[in-house]
Each structure stands twice: as structure tokens, then as C-alpha cells.
Amino acid sequence: MQNAECRVQKERRPRSHAWVWFFVVLAALAAAAITLPLVYNLMIQLRPEELAAARQRWEANGPREYDLQFQEKITENGEQTESDWSVKVRDGRPTAVSRDGQALPAAEYPNLTVEGQFAEIERGLQLDLAEGARRNYATAAFDLHDGHPVHYVRRVRGSGERLEWNVNLSRPGEGR
């Protein structure tokens, strides 16, 4: 009988728990896959101090005469419209405006300047930071030399509302 018990004990192998580590690593990778994009998106959110610094650079280094070309994408109620704007700004005011190649009266678009873009971005930030408002997504990239907006996106959380600008600024006579 003792021999039979000894043989049974020898035949039993210790249980391997290597499979547990597989699931631990899998859970850690899943947590990282969820956390990293959230952290990244929070880090690139536009903050008022970033906007203020870009605006200061613009006031210190921005030209009074420039040509502004920007693509504007607006999404509302699930429908997206794209417009290509071209604006000639002289002495800080629009003198020629066209949208999608069609000339428009410049006097009707006094805010199509870099200052007007800063005002629109600031308005969006104020709405986003208002007490009780849900956290919306807003990000922007500004020119390192003169501070003008290069790219801007604002998306209202929980709705289909989204605004995006891709901006090119050149001085008169410069190649594009």
C-alpha cells in the first residue's frame, strides 16, 4: 500500500501557475491601452495660458499686412462643410476676401484676421471653462515665431459640433 501511495505522489506534478502571469500581463497592457490615449489627449488640451502666450507673440512679432489662407471644416448635426478662405489683410483689416474662390465683400468680414481667430479661440475656451459646462475638446498649434494659429480644433462633447482650421499665413510678395 505504501508503494502505491508513493507512486501516486510521484506521478502528481506540482501545478503550474504560469498562465496567471499571461493574464496579469494582458490586463496591464489593456489598462495601458486605455490610459495612455486619455493622458495624451488631456496633455494636448489648449489652456488659456498657451493662448495668451501665442497672442503676446503675435502682438510683438505679427505683421500688420499679411495674406491669410485657411481651410475651415465645420461639422453640425452630422453634416460637414469645408471652405477654403483667402484673406488679404492690410493695416490690420481685411481688404479682399474670397471663399472657395468666390470674392466676397471684405467689409462684411472684419473678423477674418489673426486677431479675429484669437477672439474665436478665446470665446470657445471661455465657453468650455464656464462653470457647470462639460469638458469639451480644444487643441491648437501656434507659429513659434509670430504666434499665429496654425491648426485649431474644437469639438463640443456630446454633440456633433466640431470646428477645425488649418491656417497658412504669408507676407505680401512671399511665395506660398
mmCIF file of C-alpha atoms in Angstrom:
data_model
loop_
_atom_site.group_PDB
_atom_site.id
_atom_site.type_symbol
_atom_site.label_atom_id
_atom_site.label_comp_id
_atom_site.label_asym_id
_atom_site.label_seq_id
_atom_site.Cartn_x
_atom_site.Cartn_y
_atom_site.Cartn_z
ATOM 1 C CA MET A 1 0.000 0.000 0.000
ATOM 2 C CA GLN A 2 2.828 2.327 0.813
ATOM 3 C CA ASN A 3 4.339 1.732 -2.594
ATOM 4 C CA ALA A 4 1.058 2.618 -4.288
ATOM 5 C CA GLU A 5 0.812 5.897 -2.305
ATOM 6 C CA CYS A 6 4.408 6.713 -3.095
ATOM 7 C CA ARG A 7 3.827 6.072 -6.787
ATOM 8 C CA VAL A 8 0.690 8.306 -6.805
ATOM 9 C CA GLN A 9 2.614 11.097 -5.090
ATOM 10 C CA LYS A 10 5.450 10.786 -7.609
ATOM 11 C CA GLU A 11 3.011 10.919 -10.528
ATOM 12 C CA ARG A 12 1.378 14.113 -9.226
ATOM 13 C CA ARG A 13 3.216 17.109 -10.535
ATOM 14 C CA PRO A 14 3.112 20.495 -8.931
ATOM 15 C CA ARG A 15 0.563 22.718 -10.654
ATOM 16 C CA SER A 16 1.984 25.399 -12.915
ATOM 17 C CA HIS A 17 0.676 28.952 -12.417
ATOM 18 C CA ALA A 18 2.410 30.371 -15.488
ATOM 19 C CA TRP A 19 -0.982 31.001 -17.111
ATOM 20 C CA VAL A 20 -1.765 33.522 -14.353
ATOM 21 C CA TRP A 21 1.139 35.709 -15.468
ATOM 22 C CA PHE A 22 -0.205 35.706 -19.006
ATOM 23 C CA PHE A 23 -3.486 37.217 -17.816
ATOM 24 C CA VAL A 24 -1.727 39.678 -15.491
ATOM 25 C CA VAL A 25 0.360 40.965 -18.418
ATOM 26 C CA LEU A 26 -2.722 41.033 -20.645
ATOM 27 C CA ALA A 27 -4.649 43.099 -18.061
ATOM 28 C CA ALA A 28 -1.713 45.517 -17.664
ATOM 29 C CA LEU A 29 -1.491 46.015 -21.442
ATOM 30 C CA ALA A 30 -5.246 46.607 -21.637
ATOM 31 C CA ALA A 31 -5.047 49.198 -18.848
ATOM 32 C CA ALA A 32 -2.162 50.942 -20.648
ATOM 33 C CA ALA A 33 -4.086 50.922 -23.932
ATOM 34 C CA ILE A 34 -6.963 52.733 -22.239
ATOM 35 C CA THR A 35 -4.940 55.096 -20.042
ATOM 36 C CA LEU A 36 -2.253 56.342 -22.455
ATOM 37 C CA PRO A 37 -4.618 57.906 -25.051
ATOM 38 C CA LEU A 38 -6.606 59.576 -22.266
ATOM 39 C CA VAL A 39 -3.466 61.051 -20.701
ATOM 40 C CA TYR A 40 -2.151 62.152 -24.113
ATOM 41 C CA ASN A 41 -5.427 63.876 -25.039
ATOM 42 C CA LEU A 42 -5.530 65.679 -21.704
ATOM 43 C CA MET A 43 -1.936 66.857 -22.197
ATOM 44 C CA ILE A 44 -2.606 68.408 -25.624
ATOM 45 C CA GLN A 45 -5.714 70.283 -24.493
ATOM 46 C CA LEU A 46 -5.456 74.023 -25.096
ATOM 47 C CA ARG A 47 -5.008 76.043 -21.925
ATOM 48 C CA PRO A 48 -5.686 79.782 -21.527
ATOM 49 C CA GLU A 49 -2.037 80.493 -20.727
ATOM 50 C CA GLU A 50 -0.957 78.903 -24.040
ATOM 51 C CA LEU A 51 -3.400 81.101 -25.913
ATOM 52 C CA ALA A 52 -2.213 84.189 -24.010
ATOM 53 C CA ALA A 53 1.441 83.407 -24.833
ATOM 54 C CA ALA A 54 0.643 82.965 -28.545
ATOM 55 C CA ARG A 55 -1.335 86.195 -28.576
ATOM 56 C CA GLN A 56 1.597 88.034 -26.948
ATOM 57 C CA ARG A 57 3.945 86.660 -29.627
ATOM 58 C CA TRP A 58 1.512 87.854 -32.284
ATOM 59 C CA GLU A 59 1.274 91.344 -30.789
ATOM 60 C CA ALA A 60 5.077 91.563 -30.552
ATOM 61 C CA ASN A 61 6.071 89.923 -33.861
ATOM 62 C CA GLY A 62 2.979 89.671 -36.070
ATOM 63 C CA PRO A 63 2.867 91.666 -39.297
ATOM 64 C CA ARG A 64 0.150 94.261 -39.933
ATOM 65 C CA GLU A 65 -0.006 93.210 -43.581
ATOM 66 C CA TYR A 66 -0.337 89.563 -44.494
ATOM 67 C CA ASP A 67 -2.198 87.092 -46.663
ATOM 68 C CA LEU A 68 -4.179 84.501 -44.755
ATOM 69 C CA GLN A 69 -5.297 81.247 -46.305
ATOM 70 C CA PHE A 70 -7.140 78.745 -44.194
ATOM 71 C CA GLN A 71 -9.285 75.706 -44.610
ATOM 72 C CA GLU A 72 -12.287 75.649 -42.304
ATOM 73 C CA LYS A 73 -14.159 72.434 -41.559
ATOM 74 C CA ILE A 74 -17.416 72.763 -39.671
ATOM 75 C CA THR A 75 -19.480 69.791 -38.557
ATOM 76 C CA GLU A 76 -23.004 70.377 -37.267
ATOM 77 C CA ASN A 77 -25.792 67.843 -36.906
ATOM 78 C CA GLY A 78 -23.671 65.201 -38.595
ATOM 79 C CA GLU A 79 -23.068 67.265 -41.735
ATOM 80 C CA GLN A 80 -19.611 68.578 -42.580
ATOM 81 C CA THR A 81 -18.921 71.627 -44.694
ATOM 82 C CA GLU A 82 -15.471 72.628 -45.875
ATOM 83 C CA SER A 83 -14.477 76.091 -47.025
ATOM 84 C CA ASP A 84 -11.200 77.443 -48.316
ATOM 85 C CA TRP A 85 -10.774 81.064 -47.287
ATOM 86 C CA SER A 86 -8.313 83.571 -48.693
ATOM 87 C CA VAL A 87 -7.978 86.936 -46.970
ATOM 88 C CA LYS A 88 -5.687 89.866 -47.704
ATOM 89 C CA VAL A 89 -5.087 91.880 -44.559
ATOM 90 C CA ARG A 90 -3.627 95.351 -44.892
ATOM 91 C CA ASP A 91 -3.053 97.643 -41.932
ATOM 92 C CA GLY A 92 -4.761 95.065 -39.707
ATOM 93 C CA ARG A 93 -8.031 94.953 -41.721
ATOM 94 C CA PRO A 94 -9.295 92.612 -44.426
ATOM 95 C CA THR A 95 -9.168 94.281 -47.847
ATOM 96 C CA ALA A 96 -10.002 91.266 -50.025
ATOM 97 C CA VAL A 97 -11.888 88.115 -49.027
ATOM 98 C CA SER A 98 -12.756 85.022 -51.023
ATOM 99 C CA ARG A 99 -14.322 81.718 -50.043
ATOM 100 C CA ASP A 100 -13.859 78.716 -52.281
ATOM 101 C CA GLY A 101 -12.552 81.039 -54.997
ATOM 102 C CA GLN A 102 -15.567 83.360 -54.920
ATOM 103 C CA ALA A 103 -14.917 87.003 -53.993
ATOM 104 C CA LEU A 104 -16.891 88.383 -51.046
ATOM 105 C CA PRO A 105 -17.221 91.956 -49.748
ATOM 106 C CA ALA A 106 -14.339 92.448 -47.290
ATOM 107 C CA ALA A 107 -16.345 94.957 -45.237
ATOM 108 C CA GLU A 108 -18.753 92.163 -44.238
ATOM 109 C CA TYR A 109 -15.934 90.045 -42.764
ATOM 110 C CA PRO A 110 -13.994 92.298 -40.364
ATOM 111 C CA ASN A 111 -13.090 89.362 -38.080
ATOM 112 C CA LEU A 112 -11.292 87.295 -40.721
ATOM 113 C CA THR A 113 -7.909 88.229 -39.322
ATOM 114 C CA VAL A 114 -5.495 86.565 -36.947
ATOM 115 C CA GLU A 115 -6.905 88.789 -34.180
ATOM 116 C CA GLY A 116 -10.373 87.527 -35.094
ATOM 117 C CA GLN A 117 -9.143 83.933 -34.908
ATOM 118 C CA PHE A 118 -7.670 84.590 -31.467
ATOM 119 C CA ALA A 119 -11.013 86.072 -30.366
ATOM 120 C CA GLU A 120 -12.895 82.994 -31.655
ATOM 121 C CA ILE A 121 -10.492 80.612 -29.905
ATOM 122 C CA GLU A 122 -10.769 82.597 -26.675
ATOM 123 C CA ARG A 123 -14.564 82.604 -26.897
ATOM 124 C CA GLY A 124 -14.535 78.811 -27.257
ATOM 125 C CA LEU A 125 -12.197 78.448 -24.276
ATOM 126 C CA GLN A 126 -14.410 80.672 -22.133
ATOM 127 C CA LEU A 127 -17.442 78.586 -23.040
ATOM 128 C CA ASP A 128 -15.530 75.401 -22.245
ATOM 129 C CA LEU A 129 -14.286 76.682 -18.895
ATOM 130 C CA ALA A 130 -17.635 78.146 -17.822
ATOM 131 C CA GLU A 131 -18.877 76.819 -14.532
ATOM 132 C CA GLY A 132 -21.004 73.748 -14.983
ATOM 133 C CA ALA A 133 -20.034 73.250 -18.624
ATOM 134 C CA ARG A 134 -18.927 69.805 -19.746
ATOM 135 C CA ARG A 135 -15.284 69.462 -20.715
ATOM 136 C CA ASN A 136 -15.016 69.900 -24.461
ATOM 137 C CA TYR A 137 -12.021 69.072 -26.617
ATOM 138 C CA ALA A 138 -9.932 72.006 -27.858
ATOM 139 C CA THR A 139 -6.389 71.937 -29.156
ATOM 140 C CA ALA A 140 -4.292 74.390 -31.104
ATOM 141 C CA ALA A 141 -0.830 74.769 -32.590
ATOM 142 C CA PHE A 142 0.686 78.223 -32.917
ATOM 143 C CA ASP A 143 3.569 79.527 -35.013
ATOM 144 C CA LEU A 144 6.714 79.591 -32.892
ATOM 145 C CA HIS A 145 7.924 82.945 -34.255
ATOM 146 C CA ASP A 146 4.877 85.184 -34.560
ATOM 147 C CA GLY A 147 2.259 83.154 -32.669
ATOM 148 C CA HIS A 148 -0.493 82.995 -35.307
ATOM 149 C CA PRO A 149 -2.722 79.901 -35.170
ATOM 150 C CA VAL A 150 -1.531 77.142 -37.495
ATOM 151 C CA HIS A 151 -4.071 74.481 -36.543
ATOM 152 C CA TYR A 152 -7.129 74.614 -34.305
ATOM 153 C CA VAL A 153 -9.772 72.045 -33.393
ATOM 154 C CA ARG A 154 -12.714 72.445 -31.036
ATOM 155 C CA ARG A 155 -15.249 69.671 -30.548
ATOM 156 C CA VAL A 156 -18.254 70.004 -28.279
ATOM 157 C CA ARG A 157 -18.641 66.905 -26.175
ATOM 158 C CA GLY A 158 -21.899 65.033 -26.524
ATOM 159 C CA SER A 159 -22.852 66.730 -29.787
ATOM 160 C CA GLY A 160 -21.802 66.570 -33.392
ATOM 161 C CA GLU A 161 -20.436 70.122 -33.311
ATOM 162 C CA ARG A 162 -16.820 70.486 -34.452
ATOM 163 C CA LEU A 163 -14.669 73.289 -35.868
ATOM 164 C CA GLU A 164 -11.239 72.841 -37.453
ATOM 165 C CA TRP A 165 -8.871 75.347 -39.051
ATOM 166 C CA ASN A 166 -5.681 74.716 -40.991
ATOM 167 C CA VAL A 167 -4.001 78.088 -41.425
ATOM 168 C CA ASN A 168 -1.257 79.410 -43.708
ATOM 169 C CA LEU A 169 -0.017 82.965 -43.286
ATOM 170 C CA SER A 170 2.349 84.712 -45.665
ATOM 171 C CA ARG A 171 3.583 88.237 -46.055
ATOM 172 C CA PRO A 172 2.710 90.054 -49.303
ATOM 173 C CA GLY A 173 5.158 89.113 -52.027
ATOM 174 C CA GLU A 174 6.315 85.898 -50.294
ATOM 175 C CA GLY A 175 5.965 82.567 -52.046
ATOM 176 C CA ARG A 176 3.389 80.227 -50.595
#
